[in-house]
Amino acid sequence: MRSGQTQLFIPGPTNIPEAVRQAMNVPMQDMRAPDFGALTLPVFADLKRVMRTETGTVMIFPGSGTAAWEAAITNTLNPGDRVLMARFGQFSKLWVEMAERLGLSVEVIDVAWGAATPVNEIARRLGADRSGAIKAVFVTHNETATGVTSDVAGVRRALDESLHDALLFVDGVSSIGSIDFRMDDWGVDLAVTGSQKGLMCPAGLGILGVSDKALAAARTATMRRAYFEFADMLAMNATGYFPYTPPTPLIHGLKAALDRILRHEGLEAVLARHHHLAQAVRRGVAAMGLSIVAEHPSLASDTVTAIKVPEGIDAREVIAIAYAEFNTSFGSGLGPLNGRVFRIGHLGDLNEAMVLTALSVAELALVRAGADLRFGAGVGAAQAWFAQARGTAPRLTIAAE
Ligand SMILES: *Cc1c(COP(=O)(O)O)cnc(C)c1O
């Protein structure tokens, strides 16, 4: 038994606000009761606001974000369909693998881990596809493994400019609710997320935004599906019910979380807070003399930062020390980044003081793992940023020799 709180700085599951935790502590209720829709219908409406869609339909599948990936694919595509995907991190890699396992013919564009979706190359391939063989383009909006955010609007433009009518799939698991995401403006046909990242709930809900065009595709798509059948979900959701038992406590939690996002803080303020805190993390990391995986500052994610450890240091050791000695969880380097990178998740229910804790423990753990850096360098840069953001010029220079 260790005293004090364990600090959670992984990019999902994220910290759950106390009010959301309390909201989930409910007796079980009858999911066929006449008033069940009073719980669920406002949740669907709120999710549409978070995804910024008026014309789309939101569905909630018991399952994680990966379940929503599978639901999106199996309902709208046909076996053997050609789809275009860029691979630049662990999550885009897994999405490619799922598409292949499900029997799609995946045209993969490999770019460096640290780069973003190559919009120009996607435009070129769409332009060359005169016969319309490409049935869908998949974009990982925020690649959680590398901390890189892609330009979904740019991909939409590429589709429009080549008059291509492929469906646009977007993985927004670590962006929706934390980074600007516009389902209608960007013409996203399938927007995928889960409950445990920006939405500040436990894992367990795979959430999908589905455009009218995707719904039309679902009426003729021949890929096999059963549990994830849109038609079953749509028929029941229309009045607030589910085709199978929904996890009602999670829906209560999601309702409370959406209330915080939309009515207490406001979606714009939530996005601005994520940007503000991410800037502090990036300034802190730079002041420690470390670099991030994102190839260019303009690509750096506002929800997660993947940090390269100095030569000769094992990132796994940094993570292990942070956990064992300082009760703090950082995200690991995934795939080829394992051992070379640790990640700070900075999304969901987070504030400035928490960011200072993350940077402070990161410094300690790095030094304990053998890195040569000056205590306070990263924390000081973040403190200076927070002071500057309030219009106060920092009067102290922190961490002088
Ligand atoms: C977390 C994550 C996933 C996987 O979601 P699960 O809920 O773990 O299934 C997929 N894509 C991205 C970008 C993620 O961050």
Coordinates of N, CA, C and O in Angstrom, one line a residue, residues 181-311:
F181 N -11.9 19.0 -33.9 CA -12.3 17.9 -34.8 C -13.7 18.3 -35.3 O -14.6 18.7 -34.5
R182 N -13.9 18.3 -36.6 CA -15.1 18.8 -37.2 C -15.6 17.8 -38.2 O -15.3 17.8 -39.4
M183 N -16.5 17.0 -37.7 CA -17.0 15.9 -38.6 C -17.7 16.5 -39.8 O -17.5 16.0 -41.0
D184 N -18.6 17.4 -39.7 CA -19.4 17.9 -40.8 C -18.5 18.8 -41.7 O -18.5 18.6 -42.9
D185 N -17.8 19.7 -41.2 CA -16.9 20.6 -42.0 C -15.9 19.8 -42.8 O -15.6 20.2 -43.9
W186 N -15.4 18.8 -42.2 CA -14.4 18.0 -42.9 C -14.9 16.8 -43.7 O -14.2 16.0 -44.3
G187 N -16.2 16.7 -43.7 CA -16.9 15.6 -44.5 C -16.4 14.3 -44.1 O -16.1 13.4 -44.9
V188 N -16.3 14.1 -42.8 CA -15.8 12.8 -42.2 C -17.0 11.8 -42.3 O -18.1 12.1 -41.9
D189 N -16.8 10.6 -42.9 CA -17.9 9.7 -43.0 C -18.0 8.7 -41.8 O -19.1 8.3 -41.4
L190 N -16.9 8.4 -41.3 CA -16.9 7.5 -40.1 C -15.8 8.0 -39.1 O -14.6 8.0 -39.3
A191 N -16.3 8.6 -38.0 CA -15.5 9.2 -37.0 C -15.5 8.2 -35.8 O -16.5 7.9 -35.2
V192 N -14.3 7.7 -35.4 CA -14.2 6.7 -34.4 C -13.6 7.3 -33.1 O -12.6 8.0 -33.1
T193 N -14.2 7.0 -32.0 CA -13.5 7.3 -30.7 C -13.9 6.2 -29.6 O -14.6 5.3 -29.9
G194 N -13.3 6.4 -28.5 CA -13.6 5.5 -27.3 C -13.9 6.4 -26.1 O -13.7 7.6 -26.1
S195 N -14.3 5.8 -25.0 CA -14.7 6.6 -23.9 C -13.6 7.0 -22.9 O -13.8 7.8 -22.1
Q196 N -12.4 6.4 -23.1 CA -11.4 6.5 -22.0 C -10.3 7.5 -22.3 O -9.3 7.5 -21.6
K197 N -10.4 8.3 -23.3 CA -9.4 9.3 -23.5 C -9.9 10.7 -23.3 O -10.1 11.1 -22.1
G198 N -10.2 11.5 -24.3 CA -10.7 12.8 -24.1 C -12.0 12.9 -23.4 O -12.4 13.8 -22.7
L199 N -12.7 11.8 -23.4 CA -14.1 11.7 -22.8 C -14.0 11.3 -21.3 O -15.1 11.3 -20.7
M200 N -12.8 11.1 -20.8 CA -12.6 11.0 -19.3 C -13.5 10.0 -18.6 O -13.9 10.2 -17.5
C201 N -13.7 8.9 -19.3 CA -14.5 7.8 -18.7 C -13.6 6.5 -18.7 O -12.6 6.5 -19.3
P202 N -14.1 5.5 -18.0 CA -13.4 4.2 -18.2 C -13.5 3.7 -19.6 O -14.4 4.2 -20.4
A203 N -12.6 2.8 -20.0 CA -12.8 2.2 -21.3 C -14.1 1.3 -21.3 O -14.5 0.9 -20.2
G204 N -14.6 1.1 -22.5 CA -15.8 0.2 -22.5 C -16.8 0.7 -23.5 O -17.8 -0.1 -23.8
L205 N -16.7 1.9 -24.1 CA -17.6 2.3 -25.1 C -16.8 2.7 -26.4 O -15.9 3.5 -26.3
G206 N -17.2 2.0 -27.4 CA -16.7 2.4 -28.8 C -17.7 3.3 -29.4 O -18.9 2.9 -29.5
I207 N -17.3 4.5 -29.8 CA -18.2 5.5 -30.2 C -18.0 5.9 -31.6 O -16.8 6.1 -32.0
L208 N -19.0 5.9 -32.4 CA -18.9 6.2 -33.9 C -19.8 7.3 -34.3 O -21.0 7.4 -33.9
G209 N -19.3 8.2 -35.1 CA -20.1 9.2 -35.8 C -20.2 8.7 -37.3 O -19.1 8.4 -37.9
V210 N -21.4 8.6 -37.8 CA -21.6 8.0 -39.1 C -22.4 9.0 -40.0 O -23.4 9.5 -39.6
S211 N -21.8 9.3 -41.1 CA -22.5 10.3 -42.0 C -23.6 9.6 -42.8 O -23.7 8.4 -42.8
D212 N -24.4 10.4 -43.4 CA -25.5 9.8 -44.2 C -25.0 9.0 -45.4 O -25.5 8.0 -45.7
K213 N -23.8 9.4 -45.9 CA -23.2 8.7 -47.0 C -22.8 7.3 -46.5 O -22.9 6.3 -47.2
A214 N -22.2 7.3 -45.3 CA -21.8 6.0 -44.7 C -23.0 5.1 -44.4 O -23.0 3.9 -44.6
L215 N -24.1 5.7 -44.0 CA -25.3 4.9 -43.7 C -25.8 4.3 -45.0 O -26.3 3.2 -45.0
A216 N -25.7 5.1 -46.1 CA -26.2 4.6 -47.4 C -25.3 3.4 -47.8 O -25.8 2.4 -48.3
A217 N -24.0 3.6 -47.6 CA -23.1 2.5 -47.9 C -23.4 1.2 -47.1 O -23.3 0.1 -47.6
A218 N -23.8 1.4 -45.9 CA -24.1 0.3 -45.0 C -25.3 -0.5 -45.5 O -25.4 -1.7 -45.2
R219 N -26.1 0.1 -46.2 CA -27.3 -0.6 -46.7 C -27.0 -1.7 -47.8 O -27.7 -2.6 -48.0
T220 N -25.8 -1.5 -48.4 CA -25.5 -2.5 -49.5 C -24.1 -3.2 -49.2 O -23.8 -4.1 -49.9
A221 N -23.4 -2.8 -48.2 CA -22.1 -3.4 -47.9 C -22.2 -4.8 -47.5 O -23.1 -5.2 -46.7
T222 N -21.4 -5.7 -48.1 CA -21.5 -7.1 -47.9 C -20.5 -7.8 -46.9 O -20.5 -9.0 -46.8
M223 N -19.7 -7.0 -46.3 CA -18.8 -7.6 -45.4 C -19.6 -8.2 -44.2 O -20.6 -7.7 -43.8
R224 N -19.1 -9.3 -43.7 CA -19.8 -10.0 -42.6 C -19.8 -9.2 -41.3 O -18.7 -8.7 -40.9
R225 N -20.9 -9.1 -40.7 CA -20.9 -8.5 -39.3 C -22.2 -9.0 -38.6 O -23.1 -9.4 -39.3
A226 N -22.1 -9.0 -37.3 CA -23.3 -9.5 -36.6 C -23.5 -8.6 -35.4 O -24.4 -7.8 -35.4
Y227 N -22.6 -8.7 -34.4 CA -22.7 -7.9 -33.2 C -22.7 -6.4 -33.6 O -23.4 -5.6 -32.9
F228 N -21.9 -6.0 -34.6 CA -21.7 -4.6 -34.9 C -22.7 -4.1 -35.9 O -22.5 -3.0 -36.5
E229 N -23.7 -4.8 -36.3 CA -24.7 -4.4 -37.4 C -25.3 -3.1 -37.1 O -26.0 -2.9 -36.1
F230 N -25.0 -2.1 -38.0 CA -25.6 -0.8 -37.9 C -27.1 -0.8 -37.8 O -27.8 -0.1 -37.1
A231 N -27.7 -1.6 -38.7 CA -29.2 -1.6 -38.8 C -29.8 -1.9 -37.5 O -30.8 -1.3 -37.1
D232 N -29.3 -2.9 -36.8 CA -29.9 -3.3 -35.5 C -29.7 -2.1 -34.5 O -30.6 -1.8 -33.7
M233 N -28.5 -1.5 -34.5 CA -28.2 -0.5 -33.6 C -29.1 0.7 -33.9 O -29.7 1.3 -33.0
L234 N -29.2 1.1 -35.1 CA -30.0 2.2 -35.5 C -31.5 2.1 -35.1 O -32.1 3.0 -34.6
A235 N -32.0 0.9 -35.4 CA -33.5 0.7 -35.1 C -33.7 0.9 -33.6 O -34.7 1.5 -33.2
M236 N -32.8 0.4 -32.7 CA -33.1 0.5 -31.3 C -32.7 1.9 -30.8 O -33.4 2.5 -30.0
N237 N -31.6 2.5 -31.3 CA -31.1 3.8 -30.8 C -32.1 4.9 -31.1 O -32.1 5.8 -30.3
A238 N -32.9 4.7 -32.1 CA -33.8 5.8 -32.5 C -34.7 6.2 -31.3 O -35.0 7.4 -31.1
T239 N -35.0 5.2 -30.4 CA -35.8 5.6 -29.2 C -35.0 5.5 -27.9 O -35.5 5.5 -26.9
G240 N -33.7 5.3 -28.1 CA -32.8 5.4 -26.9 C -32.5 4.0 -26.4 O -31.9 3.9 -25.3
Y241 N -32.7 3.0 -27.1 CA -32.5 1.6 -26.6 C -31.3 1.0 -27.4 O -30.8 1.5 -28.4
F242 N -30.9 -0.2 -26.9 CA -29.8 -0.9 -27.5 C -30.3 -2.3 -27.9 O -31.2 -2.9 -27.3
P243 N -29.6 -2.9 -28.9 CA -30.0 -4.3 -29.3 C -29.5 -5.4 -28.3 O -29.9 -6.5 -28.5
Y244 N -28.7 -5.0 -27.4 CA -28.2 -5.9 -26.4 C -27.9 -5.0 -25.1 O -28.1 -3.8 -25.1
T245 N -27.5 -5.7 -24.0 CA -27.4 -5.0 -22.8 C -26.3 -3.9 -22.8 O -25.2 -4.2 -23.0
P246 N -26.7 -2.7 -22.6 CA -25.7 -1.6 -22.6 C -25.1 -1.5 -21.2 O -25.8 -1.8 -20.2
P247 N -23.8 -1.0 -21.0 CA -23.3 -0.8 -19.7 C -23.8 0.5 -19.1 O -23.1 1.6 -19.3
T248 N -24.9 0.5 -18.5 CA -25.6 1.7 -18.0 C -24.7 2.6 -17.1 O -24.7 3.8 -17.3
P249 N -23.9 2.1 -16.2 CA -23.1 3.0 -15.4 C -22.2 3.8 -16.2 O -22.0 5.0 -16.0
L250 N -21.6 3.2 -17.3 CA -20.7 3.9 -18.1 C -21.4 5.0 -18.9 O -20.9 6.1 -19.1
I251 N -22.7 4.8 -19.2 CA -23.4 5.8 -19.9 C -23.7 7.0 -19.0 O -23.7 8.1 -19.4
H252 N -24.0 6.6 -17.7 CA -24.2 7.7 -16.7 C -22.9 8.5 -16.6 O -22.9 9.8 -16.5
G253 N -21.7 7.8 -16.6 CA -20.5 8.5 -16.5 C -20.2 9.4 -17.7 O -19.8 10.6 -17.6
L254 N -20.5 8.9 -18.9 CA -20.3 9.6 -20.1 C -21.2 10.9 -20.1 O -20.8 11.9 -20.5
K255 N -22.4 10.7 -19.6 CA -23.3 11.8 -19.6 C -22.7 13.0 -18.7 O -22.7 14.1 -19.1
A256 N -22.2 12.6 -17.6 CA -21.6 13.6 -16.7 C -20.3 14.2 -17.3 O -20.1 15.4 -17.2
A257 N -19.6 13.4 -18.0 CA -18.3 13.9 -18.6 C -18.7 14.9 -19.8 O -18.1 16.0 -19.9
L258 N -19.7 14.5 -20.5 CA -20.1 15.4 -21.6 C -20.7 16.7 -21.1 O -20.5 17.8 -21.6
D259 N -21.4 16.6 -19.9 CA -21.9 17.8 -19.3 C -20.8 18.8 -18.9 O -20.8 20.0 -19.1
R260 N -19.7 18.2 -18.4 CA -18.5 19.0 -18.0 C -17.9 19.7 -19.3 O -17.6 20.9 -19.3
I261 N -17.8 18.9 -20.3 CA -17.1 19.4 -21.5 C -18.0 20.5 -22.2 O -17.5 21.5 -22.5
L262 N -19.3 20.2 -22.3 CA -20.1 21.1 -23.1 C -20.7 22.2 -22.3 O -20.9 23.3 -22.8
R263 N -21.0 22.0 -21.0 CA -21.8 23.0 -20.3 C -21.0 23.6 -19.1 O -21.3 24.8 -18.8
H264 N -20.1 22.9 -18.5 CA -19.4 23.6 -17.5 C -18.1 24.3 -18.0 O -18.0 25.5 -17.8
E265 N -17.3 23.6 -18.7 CA -16.1 24.3 -19.3 C -16.3 24.8 -20.6 O -15.9 26.0 -20.9
G266 N -17.0 24.1 -21.5 CA -17.3 24.6 -22.9 C -16.3 23.9 -23.8 O -15.0 23.9 -23.5
L267 N -16.7 23.4 -24.9 CA -15.8 22.7 -25.8 C -14.6 23.5 -26.3 O -13.5 23.0 -26.2
E268 N -14.9 24.8 -26.6 CA -13.8 25.6 -27.1 C -12.7 25.8 -26.0 O -11.5 25.7 -26.2
A269 N -13.2 26.0 -24.8 CA -12.3 26.1 -23.6 C -11.5 24.8 -23.4 O -10.3 24.9 -23.0
V270 N -12.2 23.7 -23.5 CA -11.5 22.4 -23.3 C -10.3 22.3 -24.4 O -9.2 21.9 -24.0
L271 N -10.6 22.6 -25.6 CA -9.6 22.5 -26.6 C -8.5 23.5 -26.3 O -7.3 23.1 -26.5
A272 N -8.8 24.7 -25.9 CA -7.8 25.7 -25.6 C -6.9 25.3 -24.4 O -5.7 25.4 -24.4
R273 N -7.6 24.6 -23.4 CA -6.8 24.1 -22.3 C -5.8 23.1 -22.7 O -4.6 23.1 -22.3
H274 N -6.2 22.2 -23.6 CA -5.3 21.1 -24.0 C -4.1 21.8 -24.8 O -3.0 21.3 -24.6
H275 N -4.4 22.8 -25.6 CA -3.3 23.4 -26.3 C -2.3 24.1 -25.4 O -1.1 24.0 -25.5
H276 N -2.9 24.8 -24.4 CA -2.1 25.5 -23.4 C -1.2 24.5 -22.6 O 0.0 24.8 -22.5
L277 N -1.8 23.4 -22.2 CA -1.0 22.5 -21.4 C 0.1 21.8 -22.2 O 1.2 21.5 -21.8
A278 N -0.3 21.5 -23.5 CA 0.6 20.8 -24.4 C 1.8 21.7 -24.6 O 3.0 21.2 -24.7
Q279 N 1.6 23.0 -24.8 CA 2.7 23.9 -25.0 C 3.6 23.9 -23.8 O 4.9 24.0 -24.0
A280 N 3.1 23.8 -22.6 CA 3.9 23.8 -21.4 C 4.8 22.5 -21.5 O 6.0 22.5 -21.2
V281 N 4.2 21.4 -21.8 CA 5.0 20.1 -21.9 C 6.1 20.2 -22.9 O 7.2 19.9 -22.6
R282 N 5.7 20.8 -24.1 CA 6.8 20.9 -25.1 C 7.9 21.8 -24.7 O 9.1 21.6 -25.0
R283 N 7.5 22.9 -24.1 CA 8.6 23.9 -23.7 C 9.4 23.2 -22.6 O 10.7 23.4 -22.6
G284 N 8.8 22.5 -21.7 CA 9.5 21.8 -20.7 C 10.5 20.8 -21.2 O 11.7 20.7 -20.8
V285 N 10.0 20.0 -22.2 CA 10.9 18.9 -22.8 C 12.1 19.6 -23.5 O 13.2 19.1 -23.4
A286 N 11.8 20.6 -24.2 CA 12.9 21.3 -25.0 C 13.9 21.9 -24.0 O 15.1 21.8 -24.2
A287 N 13.4 22.4 -22.9 CA 14.3 23.0 -21.9 C 15.2 21.9 -21.2 O 16.3 22.2 -20.7
M288 N 14.7 20.7 -21.2 CA 15.5 19.6 -20.6 C 16.5 19.1 -21.6 O 17.3 18.3 -21.3
G289 N 16.5 19.7 -22.8 CA 17.4 19.3 -23.9 C 17.0 18.1 -24.6 O 17.9 17.5 -25.3
L290 N 15.8 17.7 -24.5 CA 15.3 16.5 -25.2 C 14.5 16.8 -26.4 O 13.9 17.9 -26.5
S291 N 14.4 15.9 -27.3 CA 13.6 16.2 -28.5 C 12.4 15.3 -28.5 O 12.3 14.2 -27.8
I292 N 11.4 15.6 -29.3 CA 10.2 14.8 -29.4 C 10.2 14.1 -30.7 O 10.9 14.4 -31.7
V293 N 9.3 13.1 -30.8 CA 9.2 12.3 -32.0 C 8.6 13.0 -33.2 O 9.0 12.8 -34.3
A294 N 7.6 13.9 -32.9 CA 7.0 14.7 -34.0 C 8.1 15.4 -34.8 O 9.0 16.1 -34.2
E295 N 8.1 15.3 -36.1 CA 9.2 15.8 -36.9 C 9.2 17.3 -37.0 O 10.3 17.9 -37.3
H296 N 8.1 17.9 -36.8 CA 8.0 19.4 -36.9 C 7.1 19.9 -35.8 O 6.1 19.3 -35.5
P297 N 7.4 21.1 -35.2 CA 6.5 21.6 -34.1 C 5.0 21.7 -34.6 O 4.1 21.5 -33.8
S298 N 4.8 22.0 -35.9 CA 3.5 22.2 -36.3 C 2.7 20.8 -36.3 O 1.4 20.9 -36.4
L299 N 3.3 19.7 -36.2 CA 2.7 18.4 -36.1 C 2.4 17.9 -34.7 O 1.7 16.9 -34.5
A300 N 3.0 18.6 -33.8 CA 3.0 18.1 -32.4 C 1.6 18.1 -31.8 O 0.8 19.0 -31.9
S301 N 1.3 17.0 -31.2 CA -0.1 16.7 -30.7 C -0.3 17.5 -29.4 O 0.6 17.7 -28.5
D302 N -1.6 17.9 -29.2 CA -2.0 18.6 -28.0 C -2.5 17.6 -26.9 O -2.9 18.0 -25.9
T303 N -2.4 16.3 -27.2 CA -2.9 15.4 -26.2 C -1.8 14.4 -25.7 O -2.0 13.8 -24.6
V304 N -0.7 14.3 -26.5 CA 0.3 13.3 -26.0 C 1.6 13.8 -26.6 O 1.7 14.2 -27.8
T305 N 2.7 13.7 -25.8 CA 4.0 14.0 -26.3 C 4.9 12.8 -26.1 O 5.0 12.2 -25.0
A306 N 5.5 12.4 -27.3 CA 6.4 11.3 -27.2 C 7.9 11.8 -27.2 O 8.3 12.6 -28.1
I307 N 8.6 11.5 -26.1 CA 9.9 12.2 -25.8 C 11.0 11.2 -26.0 O 11.0 10.0 -25.5
K308 N 12.0 11.6 -26.8 CA 13.2 10.7 -27.0 C 14.1 10.8 -25.8 O 14.4 12.0 -25.4
V309 N 14.5 9.7 -25.3 CA 15.5 9.8 -24.2 C 16.9 10.0 -24.8 O 17.1 9.7 -25.9
P310 N 17.8 10.5 -24.0 CA 19.2 10.7 -24.5 C 19.8 9.4 -24.8 O 19.5 8.4 -24.3
E311 N 20.8 9.5 -25.7 CA 21.6 8.3 -26.1 C 22.1 7.6 -24.9 O 22.6 8.2 -24.0

